[in-house]
């Protein structure tokens, strides 16, 4: 058993095809005729050009223009005078072999880009490696692994896969893949999800344990891999696979359908996202909007605050991409366990009770105003709503709204367009906020309940602390009561109430939330269709009684047992 | 030889999409085209060269062309930068 990172869901059982990373040994050789060597180089470049063009065509059809662009970038590298132009010069001037010249020219670029913090430039280093490797192999007549032309169904195991590898994969023949390096957001993982090929990445050393032809089985959600599993394990995986495939097929029939209960109550099933790149999976899983866009990711992994323009671009992309569907963007939620290198915060005894989120933004209104301007400007491009995190009092809400109003006035004076009716709401994640929800509801357009923090603050349990993790339970009657209070308080003032914590996508609690009258459920994109399936089987009238009963049970375990016995869902 | 001093006004500078737009435009001219930043010259037809230059918003650069069509090349490339690459 090998543990990796689940990168793309699905159950896989099949025969291994190892992609060998043959270390090409390149030695310096003196050549007789630089003319012949240059002509060899040129034909290798032309051969590469044809291959890259073919990959572009495949990618365009299978994955669309955005994903195919990477091969346009490869063509540009091929035409780059400072890369292959220099290689040619080196061959002529130093009378050396072409492959050695390539290595000499390319290595400094790769080293330089690899050292940079910038993700975009790191990817260009990967492009350069990919292209240089391709030309070198064409020069030496080494066959390249071609996943577009497999004659039997396989599970690919590799140290890493290049964009050229993944683009060529045929979903019919590639059952899944496993890579030794990479994380959930590495290129190969993203491609696996786009292509809907189950995958596990970041397994560490696994190539020493498998050879082509071995059996392998894995679950792309869990990231656990079994090499040469016994008959029993294979049967187990096969049964799971059949079940899983039927499940996904059934869910795919729900794409384009409404989210409506058995008794005709419509709810909104939205998605939680971190970056504009998640847009694709939001649309693929047919979410009806974005219920939580965590803007803090824009601020992470960089050396300075993002500019208004950069933020505007990111927000606009998501808002425009959803074509009028609602997008709730949470303003900067930093502090607590989320830190920024370029914004040093003082060490605190209790960071979760400290200087974070809206507290920081109201103190550093320069940061806050830049973000609000970007948000307001992006609001002109679709249905954007702004949400403040960690509001604990009416005063904070009023202060934040005053700043929004001041920025609106400035934009109007500058003649810059924005949505005058943009909704403003708050996260409800602090018990104090839930308790005064009736007062807050008079001053906002919506609530979104953040259950992760609400449970933590309500029960005084740090969920990272293993010793007390068992006390962190969303079925705690206190949480159910608070959630219900917030929903009813919101409805009394005529505003909509959503939820964007883990609980919103929890199949056990969806019935209770439906019964309480929750309007919007926001969850990981992958959970949306399953939630639609569950809701279609439930009647809100019946769930009202279930919610009422659950809230009045004394313990979380009794709530769990009651729900398990009462709610019978087809699975 | 023709040259023009320009300041990058777009948010991303000569990076990502603007960088490839710039290189594609420069490559469409027969003349030699270079970009100078802080005293170092880079080949404007090389995507790797332009990216390694690391020119950001607010940086001043010199676009220089020498040969056939030099005037048109400098004019077009300066315009691309001055209009912020349509961002």
XYZ file of C-alpha atoms in Angstrom:
658
model
C 0.000 0.000 0.000
C 1.313 3.437 -0.988
C -0.243 6.698 0.130
C -0.364 9.663 -2.231
C -2.624 12.630 -2.782
C -6.043 11.983 -4.318
C -6.037 14.283 -7.344
C -8.955 13.195 -9.482
C -11.830 10.984 -8.277
C -12.713 7.537 -9.525
C -11.967 3.897 -8.782
C -9.335 2.195 -10.885
C -8.228 -1.403 -11.291
C -5.932 -2.239 -14.172
C -2.582 -3.114 -15.678
C 0.362 -0.793 -15.189
C 2.206 0.948 -17.985
C 5.362 2.521 -16.606
C 6.506 5.678 -18.313
C 10.241 5.304 -18.124
C 12.253 8.385 -17.513
C 15.290 7.189 -19.325
C 18.094 9.402 -18.275
C 19.525 10.441 -21.613
C 23.270 10.598 -21.196
C 24.533 13.469 -23.248
C 28.258 13.698 -23.811
C 30.161 16.431 -25.532
C 31.428 15.363 -28.926
C 33.464 17.199 -31.492
C 31.903 16.970 -34.907
C 33.425 17.061 -38.353
C 30.760 18.888 -40.249
C 28.734 21.537 -38.481
C 26.652 21.764 -41.641
C 25.370 18.187 -41.236
C 24.809 18.722 -37.518
C 22.789 21.886 -38.094
C 20.740 20.178 -40.754
C 20.041 17.307 -38.318
C 18.987 19.853 -35.729
C 16.663 21.541 -38.183
C 14.943 18.336 -39.151
C 14.513 17.421 -35.467
C 12.955 20.849 -34.901
C 10.595 20.378 -37.835
C 9.629 16.933 -36.622
C 8.922 18.426 -33.192
C 6.856 21.173 -34.770
C 4.631 18.605 -36.478
C 4.238 16.663 -33.209
C 3.392 19.782 -31.229
C 0.879 20.890 -33.846
C -0.796 17.467 -33.595
C -0.941 17.797 -29.805
C -2.425 21.274 -30.151
C -5.149 19.924 -32.411
C -5.960 17.081 -30.016
C -5.990 19.390 -26.983
C -8.193 21.924 -28.742
C -10.865 19.340 -29.462
C -10.641 17.543 -26.118
C -10.031 20.363 -23.677
C -10.694 23.664 -25.396
C -8.701 26.697 -26.343
C -7.473 27.628 -22.882
C -5.768 24.262 -22.294
C -4.464 24.065 -25.851
C -2.588 27.331 -25.383
C 0.255 25.516 -23.723
C 1.203 24.040 -27.096
C 1.182 27.473 -28.652
C 3.721 28.361 -25.990
C 5.728 25.274 -27.031
C 5.737 26.485 -30.649
C 7.064 29.832 -29.482
C 9.926 28.130 -27.680
C 10.705 26.197 -30.844
C 10.927 29.486 -32.771
C 12.880 31.298 -30.081
C 16.128 32.670 -31.555
C 17.741 32.766 -28.109
C 17.086 29.044 -27.681
C 17.436 27.073 -30.897
C 19.057 30.018 -32.703
C 21.786 29.949 -30.064
C 22.065 26.170 -30.338
C 22.800 26.585 -34.024
C 25.440 29.235 -33.290
C 27.076 26.984 -30.737
C 27.261 24.091 -33.194
C 28.847 26.348 -35.820
C 31.259 28.106 -33.513
C 32.303 25.295 -31.206
C 31.923 22.316 -33.557
C 29.971 20.385 -30.946
C 27.107 17.919 -31.238
C 23.568 19.322 -31.335
C 22.205 17.559 -28.228
C 25.080 18.828 -26.110
C 24.570 22.337 -27.505
C 20.864 22.169 -26.580
C 21.728 21.199 -23.046
C 24.241 24.025 -22.770
C 21.771 26.635 -23.998
C 18.702 25.449 -22.133
C 20.135 24.687 -18.693
C 20.773 28.330 -17.639
C 17.227 29.356 -18.595
C 15.653 26.478 -16.687
C 17.806 27.173 -13.669
C 16.849 30.845 -13.723
C 13.086 30.294 -14.123
C 13.034 27.506 -11.555
C 14.567 29.816 -8.990
C 11.887 32.456 -9.451
C 8.938 32.636 -7.092
C 6.568 33.297 -9.943
C 4.326 30.303 -10.788
C 3.939 31.450 -14.370
C 7.688 31.472 -14.957
C 8.121 28.106 -13.252
C 5.654 26.699 -15.776
C 7.683 28.224 -18.604
C 10.686 26.323 -17.281
C 8.584 23.160 -17.609
C 7.664 24.126 -21.180
C 11.288 24.657 -22.058
C 12.236 21.288 -20.560
C 9.426 19.590 -22.422
C 10.377 21.135 -25.778
C 14.146 20.673 -25.353
C 13.542 17.039 -24.377
C 11.382 16.519 -27.432
C 13.918 17.951 -29.876
C 16.731 15.973 -28.237
C 14.797 12.718 -28.504
C 13.965 13.439 -32.127
C 17.651 14.125 -32.769
C 18.749 10.868 -31.187
C 15.894 8.874 -32.689
C 14.571 7.896 -29.258
C 10.919 6.897 -29.378
C 8.692 9.060 -27.303
C 5.987 7.467 -25.222
C 2.812 8.220 -27.055
C -0.291 7.877 -24.909
C -2.584 8.745 -27.811
C -1.943 5.413 -29.439
C -2.302 2.694 -26.805
C -3.520 -0.733 -27.826
C -4.858 -1.837 -24.450
C -6.363 -0.186 -21.386
C -3.689 0.823 -18.878
C -2.925 2.702 -15.693
C 0.060 4.964 -16.302
C 2.677 5.197 -13.575
C 5.352 7.863 -13.934
C 7.668 10.088 -11.980
C 5.867 13.040 -13.519
C 3.792 13.675 -16.618
C 4.409 16.552 -18.992
C 1.619 18.574 -20.586
C 2.447 16.714 -23.800
C 1.771 13.413 -22.028
C -1.558 14.388 -20.489
C -2.899 16.133 -23.581
C -2.378 12.992 -25.618
C -4.232 10.743 -23.169
C -7.334 9.029 -24.421
C -9.859 8.618 -21.629
C -11.026 5.338 -23.155
C -7.588 3.741 -22.925
C -6.040 5.443 -19.906
C -7.920 4.125 -16.899
C -5.989 6.348 -14.535
C -2.536 7.559 -13.646
C -0.166 7.763 -10.726
C 2.730 10.208 -10.442
C 5.477 10.299 -7.858
C 5.619 14.069 -7.656
C 3.028 16.844 -7.701
C 0.167 18.106 -5.545
C -3.547 18.736 -5.965
C -2.924 21.891 -7.968
C -0.006 20.708 -10.087
C -0.505 20.650 -13.805
C -1.055 16.912 -14.112
C -3.661 16.908 -11.312
C -5.629 19.714 -12.921
C -5.508 17.974 -16.280
C -6.698 14.727 -14.711
C -9.785 16.455 -13.362
C -10.388 18.260 -16.655
C -10.143 14.998 -18.584
C -12.002 13.127 -15.833
C -9.257 10.543 -15.550
C -8.855 9.229 -11.976
C -5.418 10.056 -10.602
C -3.194 9.962 -7.557
C -0.162 12.250 -7.411
C 2.704 12.853 -5.016
C 3.154 9.220 -4.002
C 6.908 9.487 -3.572
C 8.947 6.517 -4.671
C 6.608 4.058 -6.393
C 8.462 3.257 -9.620
C 10.800 0.949 -7.722
C 7.777 -1.140 -6.743
C 6.031 -1.606 -10.087
C 6.856 -2.775 -13.579
C 4.772 -2.632 -16.717
C 2.164 -5.384 -16.602
C 1.681 -5.387 -12.822
C -1.832 -4.966 -11.459
C -2.625 -1.768 -9.633
C -5.752 -0.515 -7.879
C -6.554 2.865 -6.384
C -9.256 5.240 -5.295
C -8.684 8.708 -6.737
C -10.465 10.359 -3.821
C -8.445 8.737 -1.081
C -5.093 8.540 -2.801
C -4.295 5.032 -1.542
C -2.655 2.714 -4.045
C -2.391 -1.078 -3.998
C 0.281 -2.736 -6.139
C -0.457 -6.312 -7.167
C -3.484 -6.609 -4.878
C -4.817 -10.106 -4.124
C -7.972 -11.542 -5.752
C -10.111 -10.422 -2.869
C -8.908 -6.827 -3.066
C -9.407 -6.764 -6.835
C -12.972 -8.014 -6.442
C -13.583 -5.388 -3.785
C -12.258 -2.610 -6.025
C -14.201 -3.864 -9.022
C -17.432 -3.841 -7.040
C -16.696 -0.322 -5.809
C -15.849 0.793 -9.304
C -19.140 -0.450 -10.731
C -20.989 1.312 -7.935
C -19.013 4.513 -8.351
C -19.406 4.615 -12.127
C -23.160 4.075 -11.815
C -23.266 6.843 -9.211
C -21.424 9.330 -11.462
C -23.522 8.378 -14.467
C -26.679 8.962 -12.501
C -25.398 12.311 -11.258
C -24.460 13.361 -14.760
C -28.130 13.073 -15.717
C -28.798 15.857 -13.203
C -26.681 18.397 -15.089
C -28.968 21.165 -16.329
C -31.778 20.153 -13.971
C -33.229 22.363 -11.253
C -32.450 21.895 -7.580
C -35.905 21.252 -6.261
C -37.349 19.171 -3.456
C -40.053 16.533 -3.870
C -42.658 19.059 -2.751
C -41.502 21.722 -5.200
C -39.237 23.921 -3.058
C -36.361 25.429 -5.022
C -32.974 25.919 -3.422
C -29.694 27.210 -4.825
C -26.740 24.824 -4.923
C -23.569 26.845 -5.259
C -19.843 26.139 -5.183
C -16.936 27.236 -2.993
C -13.846 28.299 -4.929
C -10.376 29.706 -4.288
C -9.143 30.908 -7.672
C -10.508 31.720 -11.132
C -9.047 28.360 -12.257
C -11.790 26.601 -10.292
C -14.384 28.096 -12.618
C -14.131 25.132 -14.910
C -15.197 22.647 -12.268
C -18.012 24.973 -11.105
C -19.490 24.921 -14.585
C -18.838 21.236 -15.172
C -20.682 20.284 -12.004
C -23.502 22.657 -12.878
C -23.401 24.734 -9.702
C -25.962 27.533 -9.797
C -23.489 30.108 -8.601
C -20.483 30.650 -6.385
C -21.447 30.867 -2.730
C -17.947 31.512 -1.472
C -15.006 32.859 -3.412
C -12.104 32.934 -0.957
C -10.291 36.075 -2.072
C -7.346 35.461 0.261
C -5.768 33.081 -2.287
C -5.081 36.139 -4.433
C -2.911 37.453 -1.620
C -0.978 34.246 -0.974
C 2.237 32.896 -2.507
C 3.554 36.243 -3.593
C 5.803 39.020 -2.346
C 3.504 42.013 -2.169
C -0.163 42.919 -1.975
C -2.080 42.319 -5.214
C -2.881 45.527 -7.045
C -6.390 46.761 -7.721
C -5.950 45.780 -11.372
C -4.862 42.229 -10.584
C -7.774 41.750 -8.228
C -10.234 43.323 -10.638
C -9.040 40.946 -13.377
C -9.513 37.871 -11.155
C -12.957 38.914 -9.900
C -14.118 39.971 -13.336
C -13.037 36.629 -14.794
C -15.157 34.672 -12.319
C -18.151 36.995 -12.417
C -18.199 37.145 -16.215
C -17.565 33.393 -16.463
C -20.718 32.672 -14.483
C -22.797 34.719 -16.914
C -25.192 36.375 -14.511
C -25.299 33.635 -11.902
C -24.556 34.942 -8.399
C -20.935 35.084 -7.175
C -20.395 35.789 -3.476
C -16.874 37.098 -2.885
C -15.578 37.117 0.656
C -13.277 40.027 1.453
C -9.775 39.276 2.712
C -9.815 36.686 5.479
C -6.253 36.611 6.711
C -4.834 36.076 10.197
C -5.573 33.106 12.427
C -3.872 30.187 10.668
C -3.536 32.063 7.367
C -0.469 34.274 7.151
C 1.158 36.422 4.490
C 4.950 36.700 4.356
C 4.896 40.322 3.275
C 2.386 41.386 5.905
C 3.940 40.453 9.226
C 1.407 40.167 12.009
C 2.387 40.156 15.661
C 2.567 36.760 17.367
C -0.636 36.233 19.303
C -1.566 33.987 22.198
C -4.885 33.127 20.518
C -4.687 33.888 16.819
C -8.218 32.578 16.215
C -9.516 35.140 18.679
C -7.217 37.824 17.373
C -6.341 40.286 14.700
C -7.818 38.750 11.573
C -10.286 39.104 8.687
C -12.571 42.156 8.932
C -10.787 43.287 12.105
C -7.558 43.603 10.173
C -9.311 45.177 7.176
C -10.992 47.881 9.256
C -7.632 48.668 10.840
C -5.699 48.580 7.547
C -8.347 50.282 5.434
C -5.771 50.979 2.694
C -5.764 47.233 1.937
C -9.530 47.005 2.339
C -10.270 49.986 0.048
C -8.132 48.602 -2.778
C -10.060 45.341 -2.608
C -13.445 47.062 -2.442
C -12.658 49.187 -5.491
C -11.693 46.068 -7.434
C -14.879 44.321 -6.291
C -17.125 47.259 -7.136
C -15.571 47.601 -10.583
C -15.992 43.861 -11.240
C -19.650 44.110 -10.159
C -20.386 45.827 -13.475
C -19.667 42.518 -15.259
C -22.261 40.241 -13.697
C -23.970 39.314 -10.450
C -21.373 39.981 -7.761
C -22.150 40.078 -4.042
C -19.694 41.073 -1.327
C -19.445 39.291 2.008
C -17.508 40.347 5.120
C -15.931 37.605 7.258
C -15.744 37.554 11.072
C -18.300 40.276 11.725
C -19.085 40.093 15.450
C -21.101 43.269 15.992
C -23.390 45.738 14.263
C -20.706 48.444 14.644
C -18.184 46.549 12.544
C -20.776 45.960 9.855
C -21.659 49.661 9.801
C -17.978 50.675 9.628
C -17.364 48.305 6.723
C -20.461 49.533 4.894
C -19.394 53.163 5.392
C -16.084 52.411 3.668
C -17.920 50.716 0.792
C -20.124 53.802 0.448
C -17.084 56.101 0.391
C -15.526 54.055 -2.400
C -18.787 54.104 -4.334
C -18.807 57.910 -4.176
C -15.226 58.055 -5.500
C -15.986 55.690 -8.379
C -19.040 57.715 -9.337
C -16.920 60.876 -9.381
C -14.354 59.124 -11.567
C -17.111 57.967 -13.866
C -16.236 54.273 -13.386
C -19.070 51.788 -13.806
C -20.240 49.471 -11.009
C -23.453 47.736 -9.971
C -25.398 50.220 -7.821
C -27.500 47.354 -6.445
C -24.599 45.075 -5.473
C -25.682 43.034 -2.452
C -23.679 43.157 0.775
C -23.812 40.332 3.269
C -21.885 38.833 6.151
C -20.514 35.482 7.190
C -22.162 34.220 10.327
C -19.377 32.312 12.029
C -19.222 33.741 15.541
C -21.838 32.807 18.168
C -22.372 36.501 19.039
C -23.274 37.163 15.420
C -25.767 34.307 15.346
C -27.370 35.542 18.556
C -27.932 39.064 17.187
C -28.834 37.814 13.706
C -32.242 39.543 14.037
C -30.497 42.903 14.468
C -27.900 42.315 11.760
C -30.543 41.116 9.303
C -31.992 44.629 9.181
C -28.708 45.973 7.793
C -27.538 43.373 5.247
C -28.830 41.773 2.067
C -27.916 38.208 3.033
C -26.273 35.886 5.552
C -23.924 33.029 4.817
C -23.291 30.676 7.683
C -19.674 29.568 8.009
C -19.964 26.341 9.929
C -16.275 25.468 10.292
C -15.561 28.449 12.537
C -19.048 28.551 14.027
C -18.636 25.016 15.424
C -15.160 25.818 16.687
C -16.214 29.020 18.452
C -19.505 27.639 19.767
C -18.051 24.508 21.282
C -14.674 26.039 22.193
C -12.923 23.233 20.318
C -9.785 23.708 18.275
C -10.383 21.152 15.548
C -6.645 20.828 14.882
C -6.144 19.535 18.409
C -6.307 15.757 18.088
C -6.964 15.197 21.761
C -10.319 16.978 21.562
C -11.180 16.552 17.879
C -14.039 14.191 18.840
C -15.790 17.150 20.474
C -15.946 18.931 17.127
C -19.226 17.642 15.768
C -21.604 19.403 13.378
C -24.499 17.396 14.841
C -24.115 19.118 18.224
C -27.626 20.369 19.090
C -26.149 23.806 19.923
C -24.971 24.201 16.339
C -28.300 23.052 14.906
C -30.137 25.537 17.100
C -27.848 28.420 16.168
C -28.158 27.654 12.459
C -31.926 27.547 12.771
C -31.956 30.855 14.662
C -29.957 32.556 11.945
C -32.155 31.216 9.136
C -35.391 32.273 10.858
C -33.992 35.710 11.795
C -32.955 36.286 8.181
C -36.289 35.212 6.767
C -38.162 37.437 9.206
C -36.398 40.421 7.661
C -36.918 39.093 4.139
C -33.267 38.334 3.326
C -31.870 35.092 1.951
C -29.685 32.809 4.057
C -26.953 30.551 2.731
C -24.285 28.292 4.152
C -20.742 27.945 2.885
C -19.094 25.616 5.385
C -18.451 21.884 5.052
C -21.848 21.148 6.588
C -23.717 22.535 3.548
C -22.514 19.579 1.467
C -22.826 16.959 4.213
C -25.404 14.396 3.009
C -26.444 13.662 6.609
C -27.355 17.281 7.349
C -28.765 18.463 4.020
C -32.250 17.181 5.065
C -32.107 19.155 8.317
C -30.987 22.335 6.534
C -33.717 21.936 3.933
C -36.241 21.572 6.758
C -34.952 24.762 8.397
C -35.502 26.592 5.110
C -31.892 27.277 4.090
C -31.982 29.094 0.717
C -28.482 28.505 -0.577
C -26.083 25.594 -0.024
C -22.492 26.242 -1.064
C -19.978 23.356 -1.202
C -17.068 21.846 -3.147
C -18.064 21.751 -6.809
C -17.763 17.958 -6.840
C -20.527 17.635 -4.200
C -23.134 19.751 -5.999
C -24.794 17.073 -8.129
C -25.003 14.672 -5.218
C -26.729 17.360 -3.145
C -29.196 17.899 -6.004
C -29.903 14.162 -6.014
C -30.513 14.143 -2.262
C -32.778 17.189 -2.272
C -34.895 15.763 -5.081
C -35.762 12.841 -2.781
C -36.836 14.958 0.180
C -39.996 16.861 1.035
C -39.404 20.149 2.844
C -42.649 19.770 4.806
C -41.461 16.429 6.195
C -37.952 17.756 6.834
C -39.362 20.579 8.986
C -40.428 17.946 11.472
C -37.108 16.145 11.195
C -35.214 19.395 11.862
C -37.434 20.224 14.819
C -36.928 16.762 16.322
C -33.158 16.780 15.728
C -32.732 20.152 17.449
C -34.461 18.809 20.523
C -32.358 15.698 20.968
C -29.875 15.961 23.837
C -26.681 14.634 22.199
C -24.869 14.716 18.888
C -24.801 10.925 18.716
C -28.551 10.756 19.194
C -28.948 13.295 16.390
C -26.722 11.155 14.153
C -28.625 7.965 14.968
C -31.998 9.658 14.508
C -31.029 11.025 11.081
C -29.561 7.705 9.960
C -32.796 5.921 10.889
C -35.251 8.505 9.621
C -33.812 9.564 6.296
C -33.805 6.782 3.750
C -32.059 7.805 0.568
C -31.455 5.810 -2.571
C -27.729 5.435 -2.995
C 18.445 52.434 -36.444
C 15.293 53.637 -34.713
C 14.473 53.608 -31.040
C 11.807 54.698 -28.571
C 11.733 55.088 -24.792
C 8.550 53.737 -23.281
C 7.151 53.103 -19.826
C 5.158 49.961 -19.100
C 1.692 50.954 -17.877
C -0.178 47.641 -17.843
C -0.547 45.757 -14.560
C 1.445 42.644 -15.409
C 4.339 44.341 -17.257
C 6.113 42.258 -19.895
C 4.894 38.988 -18.465
C 2.487 36.212 -19.446
C 0.127 37.249 -22.246
C 1.677 40.699 -22.913
C 5.107 39.059 -23.235
C 3.931 36.670 -25.941
C 1.991 39.436 -27.710
C 5.165 41.521 -27.752
C 7.364 38.714 -29.054
C 4.849 37.752 -31.743
C 4.646 41.361 -32.944
C 8.446 41.773 -32.936
C 8.911 38.506 -34.831
C 6.705 39.757 -37.642
C 9.410 42.224 -38.735
C 12.487 41.321 -40.733
C 14.754 43.775 -38.879
C 16.620 43.053 -35.646
C 14.585 44.173 -32.656
C 15.918 44.524 -29.128
C 14.705 45.826 -25.798
C 17.005 47.483 -23.326
C 16.332 47.603 -19.623
C 18.781 48.900 -17.007
C 21.615 48.849 -19.539
C 21.108 45.217 -20.643
C 19.829 44.388 -24.095
C 17.442 41.521 -24.836
C 16.310 39.990 -28.110
C 12.697 41.078 -28.616
C 11.965 38.028 -30.755
C 12.849 35.646 -27.918
C 10.092 34.740 -25.475
C 12.655 33.327 -23.043
C 14.720 36.513 -23.311
C 11.753 38.815 -22.759
C 10.494 36.794 -19.797
C 13.925 36.708 -18.185
C 14.095 40.497 -18.441
C 11.412 40.713 -15.732
C 10.052 44.102 -16.806
C 7.232 45.245 -14.554
C 4.666 48.011 -14.458
C 6.395 51.399 -14.226
C 9.703 50.195 -15.709
C 11.225 52.262 -18.478
C 12.554 50.346 -21.475
C 14.063 51.222 -24.853
C 12.721 49.496 -27.944
C 15.292 49.468 -30.716
C 15.125 48.193 -34.316
C 17.737 48.027 -36.999
C 17.140 47.037 -40.610
C 14.250 46.613 -42.953
C 11.024 48.064 -41.565
C 12.719 49.469 -38.446
C 10.482 52.497 -38.231
C 7.249 50.537 -38.445
C 8.538 47.985 -35.911
C 9.444 50.554 -33.263
C 6.182 52.395 -33.804
C 4.028 49.265 -33.494
C 5.841 47.895 -30.439
C 5.835 51.233 -28.622
C 2.116 51.573 -29.338
C 1.495 48.095 -27.935
C 3.206 49.086 -24.686
C 1.659 52.541 -24.486
C -1.860 51.193 -24.898
C -1.230 48.729 -22.080
C -1.614 45.650 -24.346
C -5.343 46.275 -24.429
C -5.636 45.285 -20.758
